[in-house]
């Protein structure tokens, strides 16, 4: 799960990681009020969306006076912000973070995340922080240093020193930075973060180390033990079909640019099905794994969600009936079709437990369903339909 910068900064404060003073605003008036409360300029007006690259996209502006706060808040709030992380469709900005503008001496990069390869927690840091970090990583990866921490041992002073010296920090900055590193480590572990990133981490002209930006992603599988984080969830930032699917515990992921809806049981089979569709010359519009033990109701909801997507020009149902018996699937499909109304061709490939019963239900339903004899036949048929 992703959260906004202003929420990540709230957590930083809880853990004692220094951030600029500021508040979230939902309207231009609120932004102006916060700007006035800060009491000095410059003030920074920042778009809050679940994507980075806002600065380059025009979503972060420095206001020199109250008029400029109003001007930037009015232009950023409601804008469709396009960044390299939003895709070409962009994101509508519905919230702003208004904070004190700080005098920047240097922009560093710092992140913490679990590293699967080594099964450790890794800190990544670079002196070349700021808006071009992706380019640094691609062209001069040696400018990014990595320090690995065994979670059973925990973070030690030497880990922080290695990072601090790698960043060429000296004197009191080392002290401030090292304290911050331990706090970030604790936050990352305590909250089961999958990524915690500060870019830029700044050194100010008056000698402080401050997290100017803040990004945190959480491991969804651990959210059950972090009820406070669940409150940070912002449904505005999620695909509406994915939000709907999550209500029924369906694993649905929208695939931009595709036109074939997919309903499959099991993630492996879903991946293989998407490959076959692609091979047959069509493109999947979604990934939907109804799971091994799906109920007729889940199948019905999955089907309804797929059909609600206007880019779907045909649906391929590929089920291997193990725990999810074929008759149950067939009932779910028939129920959904009756309620929702099928507006596109549907190809079904079904094998496994109670397959005869499942086929009988589909045949007797009177619905216009195309049955396939095997998976590649199904992919060919749906691709032919998509091509018209
Ligand atoms: P991102 O582009 O989405 O990563 O947004 P950031 O929060 O990283 O902001 C982008 C850039 O805006 C930073 O790299 C800074 O150069 C600049 N910026 C943000 N806040 C301040 C500030 O308080 N003072 C100054 N001078 N620049 C700022
Ligand atoms: Mn940033």
mmCIF file of C-alpha atoms and ligand atoms in Angstrom:
data_model
loop_
_atom_site.group_PDB
_atom_site.id
_atom_site.type_symbol
_atom_site.label_atom_id
_atom_site.label_comp_id
_atom_site.label_asym_id
_atom_site.label_seq_id
_atom_site.Cartn_x
_atom_site.Cartn_y
_atom_site.Cartn_z
ATOM 1 C CA UNK A 1 0.000 0.000 0.000
ATOM 2 C CA UNK A 2 1.165 3.496 -0.814
ATOM 3 C CA UNK A 3 0.550 6.615 1.259
ATOM 4 C CA UNK A 4 0.940 10.329 0.633
ATOM 5 C CA UNK A 5 4.002 12.399 1.447
ATOM 6 C CA UNK A 6 2.159 14.315 4.189
ATOM 7 C CA UNK A 7 1.182 11.027 5.850
ATOM 8 C CA UNK A 8 4.717 9.651 5.572
ATOM 9 C CA UNK A 9 5.986 12.846 7.181
ATOM 10 C CA UNK A 10 3.503 12.360 10.030
ATOM 11 C CA UNK A 11 5.073 8.944 10.676
ATOM 12 C CA UNK A 12 8.555 10.421 10.402
ATOM 13 C CA UNK A 13 7.657 12.914 13.116
ATOM 14 C CA UNK A 14 6.321 10.121 15.315
ATOM 15 C CA UNK A 15 9.717 8.433 15.046
ATOM 16 C CA UNK A 16 11.686 11.651 15.522
ATOM 17 C CA UNK A 17 12.891 12.078 11.949
ATOM 18 C CA UNK A 18 13.113 15.834 11.201
ATOM 19 C CA UNK A 19 10.811 17.148 8.449
ATOM 20 C CA UNK A 20 9.882 20.694 7.364
ATOM 21 C CA UNK A 21 6.999 22.270 9.242
ATOM 22 C CA UNK A 22 3.780 22.066 7.242
ATOM 23 C CA UNK A 23 0.219 20.792 6.856
ATOM 24 C CA UNK A 24 -2.105 19.202 4.339
ATOM 25 C CA UNK A 25 -4.689 21.398 2.550
ATOM 26 C CA UNK A 26 -7.803 20.304 0.678
ATOM 27 C CA UNK A 27 -8.713 23.737 -0.708
ATOM 28 C CA UNK A 28 -7.008 26.934 -1.860
ATOM 29 C CA UNK A 29 -8.364 28.760 1.219
ATOM 30 C CA UNK A 30 -6.848 26.162 3.537
ATOM 31 C CA UNK A 31 -3.540 26.410 1.705
ATOM 32 C CA UNK A 32 -3.536 30.191 2.137
ATOM 33 C CA UNK A 33 -4.329 29.827 5.819
ATOM 34 C CA UNK A 34 -1.476 27.365 6.392
ATOM 35 C CA UNK A 35 0.869 29.626 4.435
ATOM 36 C CA UNK A 36 -0.057 32.533 6.711
ATOM 37 C CA UNK A 37 0.365 30.394 9.857
ATOM 38 C CA UNK A 38 3.881 29.390 8.826
ATOM 39 C CA UNK A 39 4.658 33.072 9.201
ATOM 40 C CA UNK A 40 7.562 33.388 6.753
ATOM 41 C CA UNK A 41 8.470 32.877 3.135
ATOM 42 C CA UNK A 42 9.300 31.065 0.947
ATOM 43 C CA UNK A 43 6.505 28.520 1.339
ATOM 44 C CA UNK A 44 6.438 25.325 -0.717
ATOM 45 C CA UNK A 45 3.179 24.128 -2.302
ATOM 46 C CA UNK A 46 3.309 20.428 -3.154
ATOM 47 C CA UNK A 47 0.826 18.230 -5.018
ATOM 48 C CA UNK A 48 -0.073 15.094 -3.038
ATOM 49 C CA UNK A 49 -0.464 12.119 -5.343
ATOM 50 C CA UNK A 50 0.756 8.529 -5.087
ATOM 51 C CA UNK A 51 3.514 9.082 -7.638
ATOM 52 C CA UNK A 52 6.933 10.683 -7.747
ATOM 53 C CA UNK A 53 8.480 13.091 -10.218
ATOM 54 C CA UNK A 54 6.091 15.834 -9.160
ATOM 55 C CA UNK A 55 8.766 18.531 -9.220
ATOM 56 C CA UNK A 56 9.549 17.977 -12.902
ATOM 57 C CA UNK A 57 5.849 17.715 -13.735
ATOM 58 C CA UNK A 58 5.084 21.137 -12.217
ATOM 59 C CA UNK A 59 3.514 19.850 -9.006
ATOM 60 C CA UNK A 60 6.004 21.436 -6.565
ATOM 61 C CA UNK A 61 6.288 25.244 -6.447
ATOM 62 C CA UNK A 62 8.053 27.744 -4.244
ATOM 63 C CA UNK A 63 5.927 30.743 -3.206
ATOM 64 C CA UNK A 64 7.740 33.967 -2.285
ATOM 65 C CA UNK A 65 4.666 35.644 -0.769
ATOM 66 C CA UNK A 66 1.002 35.119 0.150
ATOM 67 C CA UNK A 67 -0.209 35.952 -3.371
ATOM 68 C CA UNK A 68 2.015 33.258 -4.797
ATOM 69 C CA UNK A 69 0.725 30.698 -2.301
ATOM 70 C CA UNK A 70 -2.758 31.427 -3.622
ATOM 71 C CA UNK A 71 -1.578 31.356 -7.222
ATOM 72 C CA UNK A 72 0.256 28.011 -6.939
ATOM 73 C CA UNK A 73 -2.420 26.392 -4.782
ATOM 74 C CA UNK A 74 -5.089 27.379 -7.349
ATOM 75 C CA UNK A 75 -3.105 26.083 -10.286
ATOM 76 C CA UNK A 76 -1.923 22.800 -8.700
ATOM 77 C CA UNK A 77 -5.158 21.807 -6.946
ATOM 78 C CA UNK A 78 -7.380 20.119 -9.523
ATOM 79 C CA UNK A 79 -4.677 19.894 -12.165
ATOM 80 C CA UNK A 80 -3.990 16.604 -13.951
ATOM 81 C CA UNK A 81 -0.382 16.051 -13.011
ATOM 82 C CA UNK A 82 1.613 13.949 -15.455
ATOM 83 C CA UNK A 83 4.944 12.545 -14.253
ATOM 84 C CA UNK A 84 7.129 9.649 -15.377
ATOM 85 C CA UNK A 85 5.385 7.552 -12.719
ATOM 86 C CA UNK A 86 1.722 8.387 -13.460
ATOM 87 C CA UNK A 87 1.613 7.262 -17.088
ATOM 88 C CA UNK A 88 0.357 9.598 -19.819
ATOM 89 C CA UNK A 89 -3.133 9.855 -18.292
ATOM 90 C CA UNK A 90 -1.744 11.587 -15.181
ATOM 91 C CA UNK A 91 -3.444 12.033 -11.797
ATOM 92 C CA UNK A 92 -5.889 14.666 -10.641
ATOM 93 C CA UNK A 93 -4.464 16.523 -7.630
ATOM 94 C CA UNK A 94 -6.947 16.626 -4.729
ATOM 95 C CA UNK A 95 -4.657 17.534 -1.837
ATOM 96 C CA UNK A 96 -1.705 19.822 -1.237
ATOM 97 C CA UNK A 97 1.079 19.879 1.286
ATOM 98 C CA UNK A 98 1.958 23.427 2.288
ATOM 99 C CA UNK A 99 5.244 23.717 4.152
ATOM 100 C CA UNK A 100 8.090 26.036 5.030
ATOM 101 C CA UNK A 101 10.633 26.448 2.248
ATOM 102 C CA UNK A 102 14.129 25.608 3.429
ATOM 103 C CA UNK A 103 17.491 26.923 2.184
ATOM 104 C CA UNK A 104 19.138 23.909 0.535
ATOM 105 C CA UNK A 105 22.893 23.432 0.692
ATOM 106 C CA UNK A 106 22.942 19.935 -0.789
ATOM 107 C CA UNK A 107 20.419 17.271 -1.891
ATOM 108 C CA UNK A 108 21.174 13.661 -0.908
ATOM 109 C CA UNK A 109 19.312 10.425 -1.547
ATOM 110 C CA UNK A 110 18.466 7.865 1.145
ATOM 111 C CA UNK A 111 16.243 4.786 1.124
ATOM 112 C CA UNK A 112 15.655 1.657 3.231
ATOM 113 C CA UNK A 113 14.029 -1.542 2.033
ATOM 114 C CA UNK A 114 14.087 -5.296 2.484
ATOM 115 C CA UNK A 115 16.469 -6.872 -0.033
ATOM 116 C CA UNK A 116 15.143 -10.244 -1.162
ATOM 117 C CA UNK A 117 18.439 -11.441 -2.599
ATOM 118 C CA UNK A 118 20.372 -11.186 0.654
ATOM 119 C CA UNK A 119 17.362 -11.446 3.008
ATOM 120 C CA UNK A 120 18.650 -8.302 4.713
ATOM 121 C CA UNK A 121 17.539 -4.732 5.138
ATOM 122 C CA UNK A 122 19.456 -2.486 2.782
ATOM 123 C CA UNK A 123 20.119 1.228 3.061
ATOM 124 C CA UNK A 124 20.881 2.936 -0.232
ATOM 125 C CA UNK A 125 22.385 6.406 -0.226
ATOM 126 C CA UNK A 126 23.856 8.848 -2.684
ATOM 127 C CA UNK A 127 25.455 12.261 -2.664
ATOM 128 C CA UNK A 128 23.797 12.860 -6.032
ATOM 129 C CA UNK A 129 20.239 13.120 -4.684
ATOM 130 C CA UNK A 130 17.366 15.169 -6.072
ATOM 131 C CA UNK A 131 15.213 14.965 -9.128
ATOM 132 C CA UNK A 132 17.668 13.079 -11.362
ATOM 133 C CA UNK A 133 18.318 10.044 -9.151
ATOM 134 C CA UNK A 134 16.947 7.623 -11.798
ATOM 135 C CA UNK A 135 19.575 8.893 -14.219
ATOM 136 C CA UNK A 136 22.300 8.555 -11.570
ATOM 137 C CA UNK A 137 21.241 4.934 -10.971
ATOM 138 C CA UNK A 138 21.271 4.187 -14.700
ATOM 139 C CA UNK A 139 24.473 5.980 -15.742
ATOM 140 C CA UNK A 140 26.676 6.130 -12.643
ATOM 141 C CA UNK A 141 25.507 3.353 -10.303
ATOM 142 C CA UNK A 142 28.832 3.598 -8.426
ATOM 143 C CA UNK A 143 27.514 6.858 -6.944
ATOM 144 C CA UNK A 144 24.949 4.871 -4.966
ATOM 145 C CA UNK A 145 26.279 3.160 -1.867
ATOM 146 C CA UNK A 146 24.580 0.218 -0.158
ATOM 147 C CA UNK A 147 24.814 -0.968 3.419
ATOM 148 C CA UNK A 148 23.208 -4.293 4.343
ATOM 149 C CA UNK A 149 21.836 -5.013 7.809
ATOM 150 C CA UNK A 150 21.094 -8.468 9.111
ATOM 151 C CA UNK A 151 17.658 -8.113 10.751
ATOM 152 C CA UNK A 152 18.629 -10.590 13.463
ATOM 153 C CA UNK A 153 21.553 -8.385 14.490
ATOM 154 C CA UNK A 154 19.811 -5.048 13.942
ATOM 155 C CA UNK A 155 21.309 -1.674 13.160
ATOM 156 C CA UNK A 156 24.650 -0.753 14.741
ATOM 157 C CA UNK A 157 26.678 2.424 14.916
ATOM 158 C CA UNK A 158 29.082 1.222 12.232
ATOM 159 C CA UNK A 159 26.265 0.858 9.700
ATOM 160 C CA UNK A 160 25.330 4.511 10.121
ATOM 161 C CA UNK A 161 29.012 5.580 10.047
ATOM 162 C CA UNK A 162 29.602 3.708 6.807
ATOM 163 C CA UNK A 163 26.659 5.544 5.234
ATOM 164 C CA UNK A 164 27.664 8.926 6.663
ATOM 165 C CA UNK A 165 31.239 8.662 5.415
ATOM 166 C CA UNK A 166 30.038 7.370 2.052
ATOM 167 C CA UNK A 167 28.034 10.587 1.814
ATOM 168 C CA UNK A 168 31.079 12.666 2.775
ATOM 169 C CA UNK A 169 29.413 14.057 5.877
ATOM 170 C CA UNK A 170 31.505 15.487 8.685
ATOM 171 C CA UNK A 171 31.183 16.843 12.202
ATOM 172 C CA UNK A 172 27.726 17.417 13.612
ATOM 173 C CA UNK A 173 26.075 16.330 10.352
ATOM 174 C CA UNK A 174 27.321 12.781 10.988
ATOM 175 C CA UNK A 175 25.651 12.824 14.395
ATOM 176 C CA UNK A 176 22.328 14.082 13.054
ATOM 177 C CA UNK A 177 22.424 11.716 10.096
ATOM 178 C CA UNK A 178 23.309 8.644 12.193
ATOM 179 C CA UNK A 179 20.467 9.307 14.609
ATOM 180 C CA UNK A 180 18.107 9.613 11.660
ATOM 181 C CA UNK A 181 19.307 6.352 10.125
ATOM 182 C CA UNK A 182 18.488 4.354 13.293
ATOM 183 C CA UNK A 183 15.036 5.921 13.481
ATOM 184 C CA UNK A 184 14.315 5.131 9.852
ATOM 185 C CA UNK A 185 15.455 1.553 10.376
ATOM 186 C CA UNK A 186 13.069 1.207 13.317
ATOM 187 C CA UNK A 187 10.198 2.712 11.321
ATOM 188 C CA UNK A 188 10.886 0.390 8.389
ATOM 189 C CA UNK A 189 10.927 -2.725 10.569
ATOM 190 C CA UNK A 190 8.134 -1.764 13.002
ATOM 191 C CA UNK A 191 5.711 -0.995 10.185
ATOM 192 C CA UNK A 192 6.713 -3.719 7.707
ATOM 193 C CA UNK A 193 7.601 -1.179 5.041
ATOM 194 C CA UNK A 194 8.453 -2.467 1.585
ATOM 195 C CA UNK A 195 10.124 0.863 0.772
ATOM 196 C CA UNK A 196 11.007 3.993 2.644
ATOM 197 C CA UNK A 197 12.585 6.679 0.490
ATOM 198 C CA UNK A 198 13.788 10.215 1.108
ATOM 199 C CA UNK A 199 14.722 12.130 -2.006
ATOM 200 C CA UNK A 200 16.006 14.645 -1.365
ATOM 201 C CA UNK A 201 17.381 14.343 2.118
ATOM 202 C CA UNK A 202 18.772 17.834 2.494
ATOM 203 C CA UNK A 203 21.607 19.517 4.253
ATOM 204 C CA UNK A 204 20.413 23.037 4.983
ATOM 205 C CA UNK A 205 22.583 26.133 4.822
ATOM 206 C CA UNK A 206 22.439 26.368 8.627
ATOM 207 C CA UNK A 207 23.732 22.826 9.130
ATOM 208 C CA UNK A 208 20.684 20.591 9.656
ATOM 209 C CA UNK A 209 19.767 17.271 8.073
ATOM 210 C CA UNK A 210 16.081 17.208 7.061
ATOM 211 C CA UNK A 211 13.796 14.872 5.095
ATOM 212 C CA UNK A 212 12.442 17.212 2.425
ATOM 213 C CA UNK A 213 10.474 14.504 0.660
ATOM 214 C CA UNK A 214 9.049 11.264 2.089
ATOM 215 C CA UNK A 215 7.752 8.149 0.448
ATOM 216 C CA UNK A 216 6.644 4.970 2.216
ATOM 217 C CA UNK A 217 5.185 1.768 0.761
ATOM 218 C CA UNK A 218 3.868 -0.975 3.043
ATOM 219 C CA UNK A 219 3.784 -4.728 2.629
ATOM 220 C CA UNK A 220 0.066 -5.447 2.066
ATOM 221 C CA UNK A 221 0.368 -8.866 3.699
ATOM 222 C CA UNK A 222 1.363 -7.252 6.986
ATOM 223 C CA UNK A 223 -1.314 -4.541 7.041
ATOM 224 C CA UNK A 224 -3.546 -6.600 9.311
ATOM 225 C CA UNK A 225 -1.217 -5.734 12.174
ATOM 226 C CA UNK A 226 -1.082 -1.996 11.388
ATOM 227 C CA UNK A 227 -4.629 -0.708 11.729
ATOM 228 C CA UNK A 228 -3.350 2.877 12.014
ATOM 229 C CA UNK A 229 -1.778 2.607 8.555
ATOM 230 C CA UNK A 230 -5.008 1.309 7.022
ATOM 231 C CA UNK A 231 -6.559 4.660 7.924
ATOM 232 C CA UNK A 232 -4.086 6.305 5.569
ATOM 233 C CA UNK A 233 -5.517 4.435 2.576
ATOM 234 C CA UNK A 234 -6.700 6.885 -0.106
ATOM 235 C CA UNK A 235 -9.187 5.256 -2.478
ATOM 236 C CA UNK A 236 -8.980 8.319 -4.770
ATOM 237 C CA UNK A 237 -5.488 7.178 -5.699
ATOM 238 C CA UNK A 238 -6.447 3.634 -6.620
ATOM 239 C CA UNK A 239 -7.998 2.213 -9.767
ATOM 240 C CA UNK A 240 -11.782 2.070 -9.102
ATOM 241 C CA UNK A 241 -12.034 -1.476 -10.496
ATOM 242 C CA UNK A 242 -9.210 -2.608 -8.226
ATOM 243 C CA UNK A 243 -10.928 -1.026 -5.217
ATOM 244 C CA UNK A 244 -14.178 -2.814 -6.109
ATOM 245 C CA UNK A 245 -12.345 -6.133 -6.561
ATOM 246 C CA UNK A 246 -10.564 -5.806 -3.204
ATOM 247 C CA UNK A 247 -13.993 -5.738 -1.492
ATOM 248 C CA UNK A 248 -14.525 -9.335 -2.609
ATOM 249 C CA UNK A 249 -10.932 -10.424 -2.010
ATOM 250 C CA UNK A 250 -10.325 -10.863 -5.713
ATOM 251 C CA UNK A 251 -6.822 -10.343 -7.071
ATOM 252 C CA UNK A 252 -7.586 -7.945 -9.882
ATOM 253 C CA UNK A 253 -5.047 -5.769 -11.648
ATOM 254 C CA UNK A 254 -5.949 -3.472 -14.497
ATOM 255 C CA UNK A 255 -3.600 -3.700 -17.501
ATOM 256 C CA UNK A 256 -3.552 -0.436 -19.434
ATOM 257 C CA UNK A 257 -3.898 -0.699 -23.195
ATOM 258 C CA UNK A 258 -5.397 -4.195 -23.367
ATOM 259 C CA UNK A 259 -8.779 -5.338 -24.665
ATOM 260 C CA UNK A 260 -9.235 -8.933 -23.480
ATOM 261 C CA UNK A 261 -10.783 -9.447 -20.053
ATOM 262 C CA UNK A 262 -9.445 -12.456 -18.181
ATOM 263 C CA UNK A 263 -10.917 -14.587 -15.455
ATOM 264 C CA UNK A 264 -8.612 -17.311 -14.228
ATOM 265 C CA UNK A 265 -8.104 -19.313 -11.036
ATOM 266 C CA UNK A 266 -4.581 -19.302 -9.713
ATOM 267 C CA UNK A 267 -1.906 -16.673 -10.332
ATOM 268 C CA UNK A 268 0.346 -19.051 -12.301
ATOM 269 C CA UNK A 269 -2.455 -20.015 -14.658
ATOM 270 C CA UNK A 270 -3.385 -16.325 -14.996
ATOM 271 C CA UNK A 271 0.187 -15.447 -16.026
ATOM 272 C CA UNK A 272 0.288 -18.300 -18.534
ATOM 273 C CA UNK A 273 -3.086 -17.240 -19.929
ATOM 274 C CA UNK A 274 -1.913 -13.667 -20.403
ATOM 275 C CA UNK A 275 1.131 -14.965 -22.287
ATOM 276 C CA UNK A 276 -1.059 -17.096 -24.545
ATOM 277 C CA UNK A 277 -3.368 -14.184 -25.309
ATOM 278 C CA UNK A 278 -0.369 -12.065 -26.210
ATOM 279 C CA UNK A 279 1.067 -14.859 -28.349
ATOM 280 C CA UNK A 280 -2.231 -15.182 -30.193
ATOM 281 C CA UNK A 281 -1.943 -11.503 -31.121
ATOM 282 C CA UNK A 282 -4.258 -9.839 -28.591
ATOM 283 C CA UNK A 283 -3.550 -7.938 -25.331
ATOM 284 C CA UNK A 284 -4.946 -8.664 -21.863
ATOM 285 C CA UNK A 285 -6.969 -5.843 -20.262
ATOM 286 C CA UNK A 286 -6.665 -7.190 -16.757
ATOM 287 C CA UNK A 287 -5.333 -9.902 -14.514
ATOM 288 C CA UNK A 288 -8.040 -11.503 -12.398
ATOM 289 C CA UNK A 289 -7.252 -14.430 -10.172
ATOM 290 C CA UNK A 290 -10.480 -15.572 -8.519
ATOM 291 C CA UNK A 291 -8.441 -17.847 -6.286
ATOM 292 C CA UNK A 292 -8.497 -21.551 -5.623
ATOM 293 C CA UNK A 293 -11.565 -21.597 -3.414
ATOM 294 C CA UNK A 294 -13.696 -18.915 -5.042
ATOM 295 C CA UNK A 295 -17.428 -18.929 -4.356
ATOM 296 C CA UNK A 296 -20.088 -18.497 -7.052
ATOM 297 C CA UNK A 297 -20.554 -15.007 -5.629
ATOM 298 C CA UNK A 298 -16.887 -14.131 -6.102
ATOM 299 C CA UNK A 299 -16.989 -15.415 -9.656
ATOM 300 C CA UNK A 300 -20.081 -13.315 -10.270
ATOM 301 C CA UNK A 301 -18.436 -10.175 -8.886
ATOM 302 C CA UNK A 302 -15.256 -10.824 -10.837
ATOM 303 C CA UNK A 303 -17.213 -11.192 -14.028
ATOM 304 C CA UNK A 304 -19.184 -8.037 -13.323
ATOM 305 C CA UNK A 305 -15.980 -6.048 -12.700
ATOM 306 C CA UNK A 306 -14.400 -7.284 -15.941
ATOM 307 C CA UNK A 307 -17.495 -6.404 -17.961
ATOM 308 C CA UNK A 308 -17.720 -2.925 -16.443
ATOM 309 C CA UNK A 309 -14.380 -2.013 -18.047
ATOM 310 C CA UNK A 310 -15.193 -0.291 -21.367
ATOM 311 C CA UNK A 311 -11.868 -1.306 -22.914
ATOM 312 C CA UNK A 312 -12.854 -4.998 -22.691
ATOM 313 C CA UNK A 313 -13.911 -6.266 -26.131
ATOM 314 C CA UNK A 314 -14.019 -9.949 -25.230
ATOM 315 C CA UNK A 315 -13.624 -12.140 -22.146
ATOM 316 C CA UNK A 316 -11.604 -15.292 -21.740
ATOM 317 C CA UNK A 317 -12.471 -17.536 -18.826
ATOM 318 C CA UNK A 318 -9.818 -20.143 -18.149
ATOM 319 C CA UNK A 319 -10.501 -22.351 -15.154
ATOM 320 C CA UNK A 320 -8.882 -25.497 -13.941
ATOM 321 C CA UNK A 321 -11.452 -26.897 -11.536
ATOM 322 C CA UNK A 322 -9.672 -28.225 -8.488
ATOM 323 C CA UNK A 323 -10.959 -26.772 -5.275
ATOM 324 C CA UNK A 324 -13.068 -24.373 -7.348
ATOM 325 C CA UNK A 325 -15.361 -26.925 -8.970
ATOM 326 C CA UNK A 326 -16.462 -26.334 -12.571
ATOM 327 C CA UNK A 327 -20.175 -26.453 -11.704
ATOM 328 C CA UNK A 328 -19.702 -23.692 -9.164
ATOM 329 C CA UNK A 329 -17.853 -21.569 -11.688
ATOM 330 C CA UNK A 330 -20.569 -22.183 -14.284
ATOM 331 C CA UNK A 331 -23.243 -21.098 -11.825
ATOM 332 C CA UNK A 332 -21.323 -17.936 -11.021
ATOM 333 C CA UNK A 333 -20.928 -17.066 -14.686
ATOM 334 C CA UNK A 334 -24.606 -17.711 -15.447
ATOM 335 C CA UNK A 335 -25.756 -15.657 -12.459
ATOM 336 C CA UNK A 336 -23.456 -12.774 -13.401
ATOM 337 C CA UNK A 337 -24.496 -12.897 -17.039
ATOM 338 C CA UNK A 338 -28.157 -12.734 -16.082
ATOM 339 C CA UNK A 339 -27.654 -9.821 -13.712
ATOM 340 C CA UNK A 340 -25.120 -7.790 -15.646
ATOM 341 C CA UNK A 341 -25.993 -8.744 -19.214
ATOM 342 C CA UNK A 342 -23.179 -9.873 -21.479
ATOM 343 C CA UNK A 343 -22.287 -7.219 -24.004
ATOM 344 C CA UNK A 344 -19.137 -8.846 -25.443
ATOM 345 C CA UNK A 345 -18.203 -12.342 -26.648
ATOM 346 C CA UNK A 346 -17.116 -14.756 -23.911
ATOM 347 C CA UNK A 347 -14.857 -17.747 -24.535
ATOM 348 C CA UNK A 348 -14.664 -20.420 -21.850
ATOM 349 C CA UNK A 349 -12.073 -23.100 -21.314
ATOM 350 C CA UNK A 350 -12.860 -25.298 -18.361
ATOM 351 C CA UNK A 351 -11.330 -28.564 -17.175
ATOM 352 C CA UNK A 352 -11.236 -30.543 -13.956
ATOM 353 C CA UNK A 353 -13.605 -31.461 -11.159
ATOM 354 C CA UNK A 354 -17.289 -31.685 -12.192
ATOM 355 C CA UNK A 355 -16.517 -30.471 -15.695
ATOM 356 C CA UNK A 356 -19.483 -32.306 -17.281
ATOM 357 C CA UNK A 357 -21.871 -30.735 -14.810
ATOM 358 C CA UNK A 358 -20.297 -27.322 -15.472
ATOM 359 C CA UNK A 359 -20.650 -27.699 -19.237
ATOM 360 C CA UNK A 360 -24.263 -28.795 -18.851
ATOM 361 C CA UNK A 361 -25.073 -25.682 -16.794
ATOM 362 C CA UNK A 362 -23.480 -23.437 -19.421
ATOM 363 C CA UNK A 363 -25.186 -25.244 -22.349
ATOM 364 C CA UNK A 364 -28.603 -25.102 -20.734
ATOM 365 C CA UNK A 365 -28.237 -21.458 -19.717
ATOM 366 C CA UNK A 366 -29.166 -20.253 -23.194
ATOM 367 C CA UNK A 367 -26.318 -17.741 -23.003
ATOM 368 C CA UNK A 368 -24.142 -17.041 -25.996
ATOM 369 C CA UNK A 369 -20.890 -18.526 -24.689
ATOM 370 C CA UNK A 370 -18.126 -19.911 -26.882
ATOM 371 C CA UNK A 371 -16.501 -23.042 -25.508
ATOM 372 C CA UNK A 372 -12.896 -23.926 -26.277
ATOM 373 C CA UNK A 373 -11.386 -27.387 -26.276
ATOM 374 C CA UNK A 374 -8.107 -26.346 -24.674
ATOM 375 C CA UNK A 375 -6.135 -23.283 -23.579
ATOM 376 C CA UNK A 376 -4.471 -22.455 -26.886
ATOM 377 C CA UNK A 377 -7.761 -22.931 -28.744
ATOM 378 C CA UNK A 378 -9.327 -20.491 -26.260
ATOM 379 C CA UNK A 379 -6.568 -17.923 -26.834
ATOM 380 C CA UNK A 380 -6.866 -18.246 -30.636
ATOM 381 C CA UNK A 381 -10.651 -17.845 -30.474
ATOM 382 C CA UNK A 382 -10.589 -14.776 -28.259
ATOM 383 C CA UNK A 383 -7.799 -13.168 -30.290
ATOM 384 C CA UNK A 384 -9.743 -13.737 -33.513
ATOM 385 C CA UNK A 385 -12.775 -12.082 -31.925
ATOM 386 C CA UNK A 386 -10.698 -9.111 -30.737
ATOM 387 C CA UNK A 387 -9.386 -8.606 -34.264
ATOM 388 C CA UNK A 388 -12.997 -8.551 -35.467
HETATM 389 P P1 LIG B 1 9.243 14.927 -6.306
HETATM 390 O O1 LIG B 1 9.718 15.659 -7.530
HETATM 391 O O2 LIG B 1 7.893 14.335 -6.497
HETATM 392 O O3 LIG B 1 10.227 13.925 -5.832
HETATM 393 O O4 LIG B 1 9.083 16.050 -5.164
HETATM 394 P P2 LIG B 1 10.130 16.603 -4.071
HETATM 395 O O5 LIG B 1 9.457 16.701 -2.784
HETATM 396 O O6 LIG B 1 11.382 15.791 -4.083
HETATM 397 O O7 LIG B 1 10.433 18.079 -4.594
HETATM 398 C C1 LIG B 1 11.097 18.320 -5.819
HETATM 399 C C2 LIG B 1 12.154 19.382 -5.678
HETATM 400 O O8 LIG B 1 11.587 20.601 -5.232
HETATM 401 C C3 LIG B 1 13.250 19.055 -4.673
HETATM 402 O O9 LIG B 1 14.261 18.210 -5.211
HETATM 403 C C4 LIG B 1 13.768 20.451 -4.357
HETATM 404 O O10 LIG B 1 14.774 20.822 -5.295
HETATM 405 C C5 LIG B 1 12.561 21.355 -4.542
HETATM 406 N N1 LIG B 1 12.060 21.756 -3.202
HETATM 407 C C6 LIG B 1 11.133 21.117 -2.448
HETATM 408 N N2 LIG B 1 11.002 21.723 -1.242
HETATM 409 C C7 LIG B 1 11.888 22.760 -1.233
HETATM 410 C C8 LIG B 1 12.255 23.743 -0.261
HETATM 411 O O11 LIG B 1 11.764 23.788 0.874
HETATM 412 N N3 LIG B 1 13.213 24.662 -0.628
HETATM 413 C C9 LIG B 1 13.787 24.641 -1.852
HETATM 414 N N4 LIG B 1 14.701 25.549 -2.130
HETATM 415 N N5 LIG B 1 13.493 23.708 -2.785
HETATM 416 C C10 LIG B 1 12.553 22.789 -2.494
HETATM 417 MN MN1 LIG B 2 11.410 13.657 -4.293
#
